[in-house]
Amino acid sequence: MGGAMSDAEVAARIEKDDGPLDETVLLKRSTGGTRRVYHDADDPCFNADDAGYRSGPERVTRREAQDREIAPCKGCVIGPDLPESHDNELYERARNFDPSVHDSLADVDLEGES
Ligand SMILES: [Zn+2]
């Protein structure tokens, strides 16, 4: 955890992001010297309006971010690595979980479930 990503890791992550190159993404302002990641503009994994960000996140196109060798965020752009389908199902349940409706993850109906 932490530290700069290797070029290979950045390239591997960019490969997983199949979003349109002219779509806007967010660059969270960095205070340290570590490489930044870009975030989904519509559904970022952080609060873009947080008062802690003086001028707000930088908005660039996905193409520009990738040209700058910035990797897509695992939290909101490509998601965590989930190789097992069983884990994917758990992840789906967690995504659809609504505490006002469901008592536990087992109560969550998965979309497309027959
Ligand atoms: Zn993110």
Short mmCIF file of C-alpha atoms and ligand atoms in Angstrom, two decimals:
data_model
loop_
_atom_site.label_atom_id
_atom_site.label_comp_id
_atom_site.label_asym_id
_atom_site.label_seq_id
_atom_site.Cartn_x
_atom_site.Cartn_y
_atom_site.Cartn_z
CA MET A 1 0.00 0.00 0.00
CA GLY A 2 1.16 3.52 -0.73
CA GLY A 3 4.07 4.61 -2.85
CA ALA A 4 4.21 5.27 -6.53
CA MET A 5 2.97 2.74 -9.02
CA SER A 6 5.36 1.24 -11.52
CA ASP A 7 4.95 2.10 -15.18
CA ALA A 8 3.86 -1.48 -15.82
CA GLU A 9 1.14 -1.25 -13.18
CA VAL A 10 -0.14 2.02 -14.62
CA ALA A 11 -0.22 0.51 -18.12
CA ALA A 12 -2.01 -2.60 -16.86
CA ARG A 13 -4.64 -0.53 -15.14
CA ILE A 14 -5.19 1.71 -18.15
CA GLU A 15 -5.71 -1.43 -20.21
CA LYS A 16 -8.62 -2.41 -17.96
CA ASP A 17 -10.38 0.91 -18.40
CA ASP A 18 -12.44 0.73 -21.57
CA GLY A 19 -14.25 4.04 -21.10
CA PRO A 20 -14.44 6.61 -23.92
CA LEU A 21 -11.23 8.62 -24.35
CA ASP A 22 -13.04 11.95 -24.67
CA GLU A 23 -14.98 11.46 -21.45
CA THR A 24 -14.17 13.77 -18.54
CA VAL A 25 -12.42 12.27 -15.53
CA LEU A 26 -11.39 13.85 -12.24
CA LEU A 27 -7.87 14.28 -10.92
CA LYS A 28 -7.84 14.59 -7.18
CA ARG A 29 -5.30 17.16 -6.08
CA SER A 30 -2.26 15.51 -4.62
CA THR A 31 -0.25 16.85 -1.73
CA GLY A 32 2.52 14.27 -1.87
CA GLY A 33 4.89 13.26 -4.60
CA THR A 34 3.10 10.01 -5.38
CA ARG A 35 1.56 9.43 -8.75
CA ARG A 36 -2.09 10.34 -8.96
CA VAL A 37 -5.00 8.33 -10.22
CA TYR A 38 -7.99 9.59 -12.17
CA HIS A 39 -11.55 9.15 -10.98
CA ASP A 40 -14.98 8.73 -12.54
CA ALA A 41 -16.49 12.20 -13.01
CA ASP A 42 -20.07 11.01 -12.54
CA ASP A 43 -19.52 8.76 -9.55
CA PRO A 44 -16.18 9.53 -7.88
CA CYS A 45 -15.13 7.49 -4.85
CA PHE A 46 -14.45 10.70 -2.93
CA ASN A 47 -16.45 13.82 -2.22
CA ALA A 48 -15.48 16.25 -4.99
CA ASP A 49 -17.26 19.11 -3.22
CA ASP A 50 -15.43 18.54 0.03
CA ALA A 51 -14.34 21.85 1.53
CA GLY A 52 -10.85 20.43 1.93
CA TYR A 53 -10.21 20.84 -1.78
CA ARG A 54 -9.42 24.49 -2.30
CA SER A 55 -10.02 24.61 -6.01
CA GLY A 56 -11.71 21.26 -6.50
CA PRO A 57 -10.48 18.34 -8.55
CA GLU A 58 -8.93 18.95 -11.95
CA ARG A 59 -11.11 17.92 -14.90
CA VAL A 60 -9.38 16.43 -17.91
CA THR A 61 -10.31 13.92 -20.58
CA ARG A 62 -9.46 10.27 -20.10
CA ARG A 63 -7.07 10.56 -23.05
CA GLU A 64 -5.18 13.42 -21.39
CA ALA A 65 -4.98 11.59 -18.07
CA GLN A 66 -3.60 8.48 -19.77
CA ASP A 67 -1.13 10.57 -21.79
CA ARG A 68 0.16 11.84 -18.46
CA GLU A 69 0.58 8.24 -17.31
CA ILE A 70 -2.07 8.57 -14.66
CA ALA A 71 -3.79 5.30 -13.78
CA PRO A 72 -7.55 4.76 -13.44
CA CYS A 73 -8.85 4.54 -9.87
CA LYS A 74 -9.60 1.05 -8.62
CA GLY A 75 -12.36 2.42 -6.44
CA CYS A 76 -14.61 4.05 -9.03
CA VAL A 77 -13.25 3.48 -12.56
CA ILE A 78 -12.21 -0.14 -12.95
CA GLY A 79 -13.16 -1.57 -9.56
CA PRO A 80 -11.10 -3.93 -7.42
CA ASP A 81 -9.55 -7.07 -8.86
CA LEU A 82 -12.09 -9.86 -8.41
CA PRO A 83 -10.96 -12.95 -10.29
CA GLU A 84 -13.51 -15.37 -8.82
CA SER A 85 -17.13 -15.23 -9.95
CA HIS A 86 -18.20 -16.00 -6.41
CA ASP A 87 -16.45 -12.83 -5.28
CA ASN A 88 -18.17 -10.90 -8.07
CA GLU A 89 -21.55 -12.01 -6.75
CA LEU A 90 -20.64 -10.87 -3.26
CA TYR A 91 -19.48 -7.58 -4.70
CA GLU A 92 -22.78 -7.16 -6.58
CA ARG A 93 -24.73 -7.86 -3.43
CA ALA A 94 -22.68 -5.31 -1.54
CA ARG A 95 -23.29 -2.74 -4.28
CA ASN A 96 -27.05 -3.29 -4.24
CA PHE A 97 -27.34 -3.50 -0.48
CA ASP A 98 -29.80 -1.01 0.95
CA PRO A 99 -29.92 -0.98 4.76
CA SER A 100 -33.49 0.36 4.73
CA VAL A 101 -34.70 -2.63 2.71
CA HIS A 102 -32.34 -5.50 3.42
CA ASP A 103 -31.49 -7.13 6.69
CA SER A 104 -28.38 -8.79 5.34
CA LEU A 105 -26.46 -9.23 2.09
CA ALA A 106 -28.31 -12.53 1.57
CA ASP A 107 -31.58 -10.60 1.11
CA VAL A 108 -30.26 -8.61 -1.82
CA ASP A 109 -31.76 -9.57 -5.18
CA LEU A 110 -29.18 -9.57 -7.94
CA GLU A 111 -30.14 -7.94 -11.22
CA GLY A 112 -30.62 -10.51 -13.96
CA GLU A 113 -31.12 -13.31 -11.49
CA SER A 114 -33.64 -15.86 -12.80
ZN ZN B 1 -11.83 6.92 -7.43
#
